Coordinates of C-alpha atoms in Angstrom, one line a residue:
M2 CA 45.1 45.8 96.7
Y3 CA 45.8 44.4 100.2
N4 CA 49.1 43.7 101.7
R5 CA 48.5 41.8 104.7
Q6 CA 50.2 40.1 107.6
I7 CA 48.7 37.9 110.2
R8 CA 49.2 39.2 113.9
S9 CA 51.4 37.0 116.0
C10 CA 50.3 34.1 113.9
F11 CA 52.5 31.5 115.5
D12 CA 51.6 32.4 119.0
E13 CA 47.8 32.8 118.6
I14 CA 46.5 29.6 116.7
R15 CA 43.9 27.9 118.7
H16 CA 44.8 24.5 120.0
D17 CA 41.2 23.2 119.9
W18 CA 40.9 24.1 116.4
L19 CA 44.3 22.3 115.5
Q20 CA 43.4 19.1 117.3
A21 CA 39.8 19.0 115.5
N22 CA 41.2 19.8 112.0
I23 CA 44.8 18.6 111.5
R24 CA 45.5 15.0 110.2
I25 CA 48.0 14.2 112.6
D26 CA 48.0 11.6 115.3
P27 CA 45.8 13.3 117.9
V28 CA 47.8 11.9 120.8
V29 CA 51.0 13.2 119.2
L30 CA 49.7 16.4 118.5
R31 CA 48.4 17.2 121.8
K32 CA 51.6 16.3 123.3
W33 CA 53.5 18.5 121.0
L34 CA 51.2 21.4 121.6
K35 CA 51.0 21.0 125.5
A36 CA 54.6 20.4 125.8
G37 CA 55.3 23.8 127.2
Y38 CA 58.7 25.8 127.4
V39 CA 61.5 26.3 129.9
E40 CA 62.7 29.8 130.8
Q41 CA 65.1 30.6 133.6
G42 CA 64.7 27.0 134.9
K43 CA 60.9 27.4 135.2
L44 CA 58.5 25.4 133.2
H45 CA 55.6 27.4 131.6
E46 CA 52.3 25.9 130.0
T47 CA 51.3 26.4 126.5
V48 CA 47.5 27.2 126.1
K49 CA 47.7 28.2 122.3
G50 CA 50.0 28.9 119.6
T51 CA 52.9 26.8 118.2
P52 CA 56.5 27.4 119.0
Q53 CA 58.2 29.5 116.5
G54 CA 61.4 27.4 115.1
G55 CA 59.6 24.2 116.3
I56 CA 60.2 21.3 114.0
I57 CA 56.4 20.7 113.3
S58 CA 55.3 24.5 113.5
P59 CA 55.7 25.2 109.6
T60 CA 53.5 22.2 108.7
L61 CA 50.9 23.2 111.3
L62 CA 50.8 26.8 110.0
V63 CA 50.5 25.7 106.4
S64 CA 47.7 23.3 107.4
T65 CA 45.9 26.1 109.4
L66 CA 45.9 28.5 106.4
T67 CA 45.0 26.0 103.8
G68 CA 41.7 27.1 102.4
L69 CA 42.1 30.8 102.8
E70 CA 42.3 31.2 99.2
E71 CA 39.1 29.1 98.6
A72 CA 37.4 31.1 101.2
V73 CA 38.4 34.6 99.4
E74 CA 37.1 33.1 96.0
R75 CA 33.9 32.1 97.5
A76 CA 33.1 35.6 98.6
V77 CA 33.7 37.2 95.4
S78 CA 32.7 36.8 91.4
R79 CA 34.8 36.3 88.5
T80 CA 34.1 40.0 87.6
D81 CA 35.8 41.2 90.8
K82 CA 39.3 40.0 89.3
V83 CA 40.6 38.9 92.7
N84 CA 44.0 37.0 93.0
F85 CA 45.5 35.8 96.0
V86 CA 49.2 35.1 96.9
L87 CA 50.3 33.5 100.2
Y88 CA 53.8 32.8 101.7
A89 CA 53.9 31.5 105.4
D90 CA 51.9 34.2 107.3
D91 CA 52.2 37.1 104.7
F92 CA 49.7 37.3 101.8
I93 CA 48.5 39.7 99.3
V94 CA 45.0 40.0 97.7
T95 CA 44.5 41.9 94.6
G96 CA 41.2 43.2 93.3
A97 CA 39.4 45.2 90.7
S98 CA 38.3 48.0 93.2
R99 CA 38.4 49.1 96.8
E100 CA 34.9 48.2 97.4
V101 CA 35.5 44.7 96.4
L102 CA 38.5 44.3 98.7
E103 CA 36.8 46.1 101.8
K104 CA 33.4 44.7 101.5
K105 CA 33.9 41.2 100.3
V106 CA 37.4 40.0 100.8
K107 CA 38.2 41.7 104.3
P108 CA 35.1 40.1 105.8
A109 CA 35.9 36.7 104.4
I110 CA 39.6 36.7 105.4
T111 CA 38.5 38.1 109.0
T112 CA 36.0 35.2 109.5
F113 CA 38.4 32.6 108.3
L114 CA 41.2 33.6 110.5
G115 CA 38.7 34.2 113.6
T116 CA 37.8 30.5 113.7
R117 CA 41.3 29.5 114.1
G118 CA 42.1 32.2 116.8
L119 CA 43.9 34.4 114.3
E120 CA 43.4 38.2 113.2
L121 CA 44.9 40.6 110.8
S122 CA 47.8 42.9 112.1
A123 CA 46.5 46.3 112.1
E124 CA 49.9 47.7 111.9
K125 CA 51.1 45.6 108.8
T126 CA 47.9 45.5 106.9
R127 CA 47.3 48.2 104.3
L128 CA 45.2 49.0 101.1
T129 CA 47.0 50.6 98.3
H130 CA 46.9 51.2 94.7
I131 CA 49.0 49.4 92.3
E132 CA 50.3 52.6 90.9
E133 CA 51.6 53.5 94.4
G134 CA 53.0 50.1 94.7
F135 CA 53.7 47.8 98.0
D136 CA 56.5 45.7 99.3
F137 CA 56.0 42.0 99.6
L138 CA 59.1 39.5 100.5
G139 CA 61.7 42.0 100.2
Q140 CA 60.5 43.2 96.7
N141 CA 58.6 46.1 95.5
V142 CA 55.5 45.7 93.2
R143 CA 54.4 48.7 91.3
K144 CA 53.3 50.0 88.1
Y145 CA 55.0 52.8 86.3
K146 CA 53.0 54.3 83.6
G147 CA 51.0 51.3 83.2
K148 CA 53.7 48.7 83.2
M149 CA 54.1 46.6 86.3
L150 CA 57.7 46.1 87.5
I151 CA 59.0 44.1 90.6
K152 CA 62.2 45.5 92.2
P153 CA 64.2 44.9 95.1
S154 CA 62.7 47.0 97.7
K155 CA 64.3 50.0 99.2
M156 CA 64.1 48.6 102.9
N157 CA 65.6 45.3 101.5
V158 CA 68.4 47.0 99.8
R159 CA 69.2 49.0 103.1
T160 CA 69.3 46.2 105.3
F161 CA 71.4 44.1 103.2
L162 CA 74.0 46.9 102.7
G163 CA 73.9 47.4 106.5
K164 CA 74.7 43.7 107.2
V165 CA 77.8 44.1 104.7
R166 CA 79.0 47.3 106.0
D167 CA 78.8 45.6 109.5
T168 CA 80.6 42.6 108.4
I169 CA 83.4 44.8 107.0
K170 CA 83.6 47.2 109.9
S171 CA 84.0 44.1 112.2
Q172 CA 86.8 42.7 110.3
P173 CA 89.5 45.5 110.7
T174 CA 92.7 43.5 110.7
C175 CA 91.7 40.3 108.9
R176 CA 93.4 39.2 105.9
T177 CA 92.0 40.3 102.6
E178 CA 91.1 36.7 101.2
N179 CA 89.4 36.0 104.5
L180 CA 86.9 39.3 104.0
I181 CA 86.4 38.1 100.7
H182 CA 85.1 34.4 102.0
K183 CA 82.7 36.3 104.2
L184 CA 81.4 38.8 101.9
N185 CA 80.9 36.5 98.8
P186 CA 78.3 34.1 100.1
M187 CA 76.1 37.3 101.2
I188 CA 76.4 38.9 97.8
R189 CA 75.8 35.8 95.9
G190 CA 72.6 34.7 98.0
W191 CA 71.0 38.1 97.9
A192 CA 71.7 38.4 94.3
N193 CA 70.2 35.2 93.4
Y194 CA 67.2 35.7 95.2
H195 CA 66.5 38.9 93.4
R196 CA 67.7 37.6 90.0
H197 CA 64.3 37.0 88.5
V198 CA 63.0 40.6 88.8
V199 CA 64.0 43.9 87.5
A200 CA 67.2 44.3 89.5
K201 CA 70.3 45.1 87.3
A202 CA 70.1 48.7 88.2
T203 CA 69.9 47.8 92.0
F204 CA 72.9 45.3 91.5
H205 CA 75.2 48.0 90.0
Y206 CA 74.1 50.3 92.9
V207 CA 74.8 47.7 95.5
D208 CA 78.3 47.0 94.0
Y209 CA 79.1 50.7 94.1
C210 CA 78.1 50.8 97.8
I211 CA 80.2 47.9 98.7
F212 CA 83.2 49.4 96.8
K213 CA 83.0 52.5 98.8
A214 CA 82.8 50.4 102.2
L215 CA 85.8 48.5 101.0
W216 CA 87.8 51.4 99.9
A217 CA 87.4 53.1 103.4
W218 CA 88.2 49.8 104.9
A219 CA 91.6 49.7 103.0
K220 CA 92.2 53.2 103.6
R221 CA 91.9 52.9 107.4
R222 CA 94.4 50.1 107.4
H223 CA 97.0 52.1 106.1
P224 CA 96.6 55.9 107.1
E225 CA 100.4 56.5 106.1
K226 CA 100.4 55.0 102.5
G227 CA 99.2 57.1 99.5
L228 CA 96.0 56.3 97.8
R229 CA 97.8 54.8 94.6
W230 CA 99.6 52.4 96.9
V231 CA 96.2 51.3 98.5
K232 CA 94.7 50.8 95.3
R233 CA 97.5 48.5 94.1
R234 CA 97.3 46.5 97.2
Y235 CA 93.8 45.6 97.3
F236 CA 92.2 46.4 93.8
R237 CA 93.2 44.9 90.4
S238 CA 91.9 44.9 86.9
F239 CA 90.3 41.8 85.3
G240 CA 89.4 42.0 81.6
L241 CA 87.6 45.3 81.2
R242 CA 86.8 45.6 84.8
N243 CA 88.8 47.8 87.0
W244 CA 89.0 48.2 90.9
T245 CA 88.1 44.6 91.7
F246 CA 88.9 43.8 95.4
S247 CA 91.2 40.8 95.2
A248 CA 93.9 39.0 97.0
D249 CA 96.8 36.6 95.9
L250 CA 97.5 33.5 97.9
R251 CA 98.8 29.9 97.6
D252 CA 96.7 26.8 97.8
C253 CA 97.7 23.6 99.7
K254 CA 99.9 22.5 96.7
G255 CA 101.7 25.6 96.8
N256 CA 100.2 26.8 93.6
A257 CA 99.4 30.7 93.1
K258 CA 95.7 31.7 92.9
T259 CA 93.7 34.9 93.1
V260 CA 90.5 35.3 95.0
K261 CA 88.2 38.1 94.3
L262 CA 84.9 39.8 95.3
L263 CA 81.9 38.6 93.6
S264 CA 79.8 41.5 92.1
A265 CA 76.0 41.4 92.2
S266 CA 76.0 42.7 88.6
D267 CA 77.7 39.5 87.6
V268 CA 74.8 37.4 88.6
P269 CA 72.7 37.5 85.3
I270 CA 69.0 38.4 85.3
K271 CA 66.9 35.5 84.4
R272 CA 63.2 35.6 84.2
H273 CA 61.3 32.9 86.1
V274 CA 58.9 30.9 83.7
K275 CA 55.9 29.7 85.9
I276 CA 55.0 26.0 86.3
R277 CA 51.8 25.0 84.8
G278 CA 49.0 25.2 87.3
A279 CA 48.2 21.4 87.2
A280 CA 51.6 20.0 86.9
T281 CA 53.2 18.0 89.8
P282 CA 56.2 15.8 90.0
F283 CA 54.0 13.1 91.7
D284 CA 52.0 12.6 88.4
P285 CA 53.8 10.5 85.7
H286 CA 52.0 12.4 82.9
F287 CA 54.0 15.3 83.6
N288 CA 57.4 13.6 83.6
D289 CA 58.4 14.7 80.1
Y290 CA 57.2 18.5 81.1
F291 CA 59.5 18.7 84.0
A292 CA 62.3 16.9 82.2
K293 CA 62.2 19.7 79.4
R294 CA 61.9 22.3 81.9
Q295 CA 65.0 21.1 83.9
K296 CA 66.9 20.7 80.5
R297 CA 65.9 24.2 79.5
T298 CA 67.0 25.5 82.9
R299 CA 70.5 23.8 82.6
S300 CA 71.0 25.1 79.4
H301 CA 70.3 28.8 80.3
E302 CA 72.7 28.4 83.4
G303 CA 75.3 27.0 80.9
D304 CA 75.2 29.9 78.6
S305 CA 75.4 32.6 81.6

């Protein structure tokens, strides 16, 4: 399978192709594309590409790449067993053999992108066997003894833990509850992103690494205190769980409350059920389908 990324996608899209094919008021589109940018007080012209972070750029990118999947499908037959997944300017293509991907899929993609002024990134495009696996959108897809598993990628875990450690180290004297309030959204957001894949073991590993970082942080704050004192000061037991980083404080009404660090392993693993291919919320024929799906989702969230 190919794991691909388009080289400098936002910067290279051809303006003439956009103006000829995108269904937007042509005058507005031309002004948007040719507006230029100001750097160090100097106006620079824009002759190609769309500004990254621009309000319209994601829409233009989606419109530009619309039809890529159909182009791949036209180049292959059903027996080639080709599948295509696209997210922004990253995509993967799976196929029955290396020959199919190299001789049929790659030329079709190259031709499609070329008409739009784009090309594949040589550094980030690779062909790999499913048993070797590949990373896509922060997750690793790989077959283990014939069974395909999707897990958080090692690079994604390292990057996340690096941000957590940097946050902890940058707050050497802050109040415990303030550090908890900084870390909890980070942990919750990362864990929620990966909660639909095989991530429970990774969640436990991440919790352990965060605990070690917090234990080191707590010891540095009180170099003259014993380890038992440090444990009592920053870590509590809740139910069957020991060593929970927490703090006692009072709310605006003077009531005592405890804030504690969220554990990634507290986020339940819940498999995502795909939406039917033809289903759309804009078609009233699917109202009952989406109502039942939403009800089932809320029921599972209540159970967890």
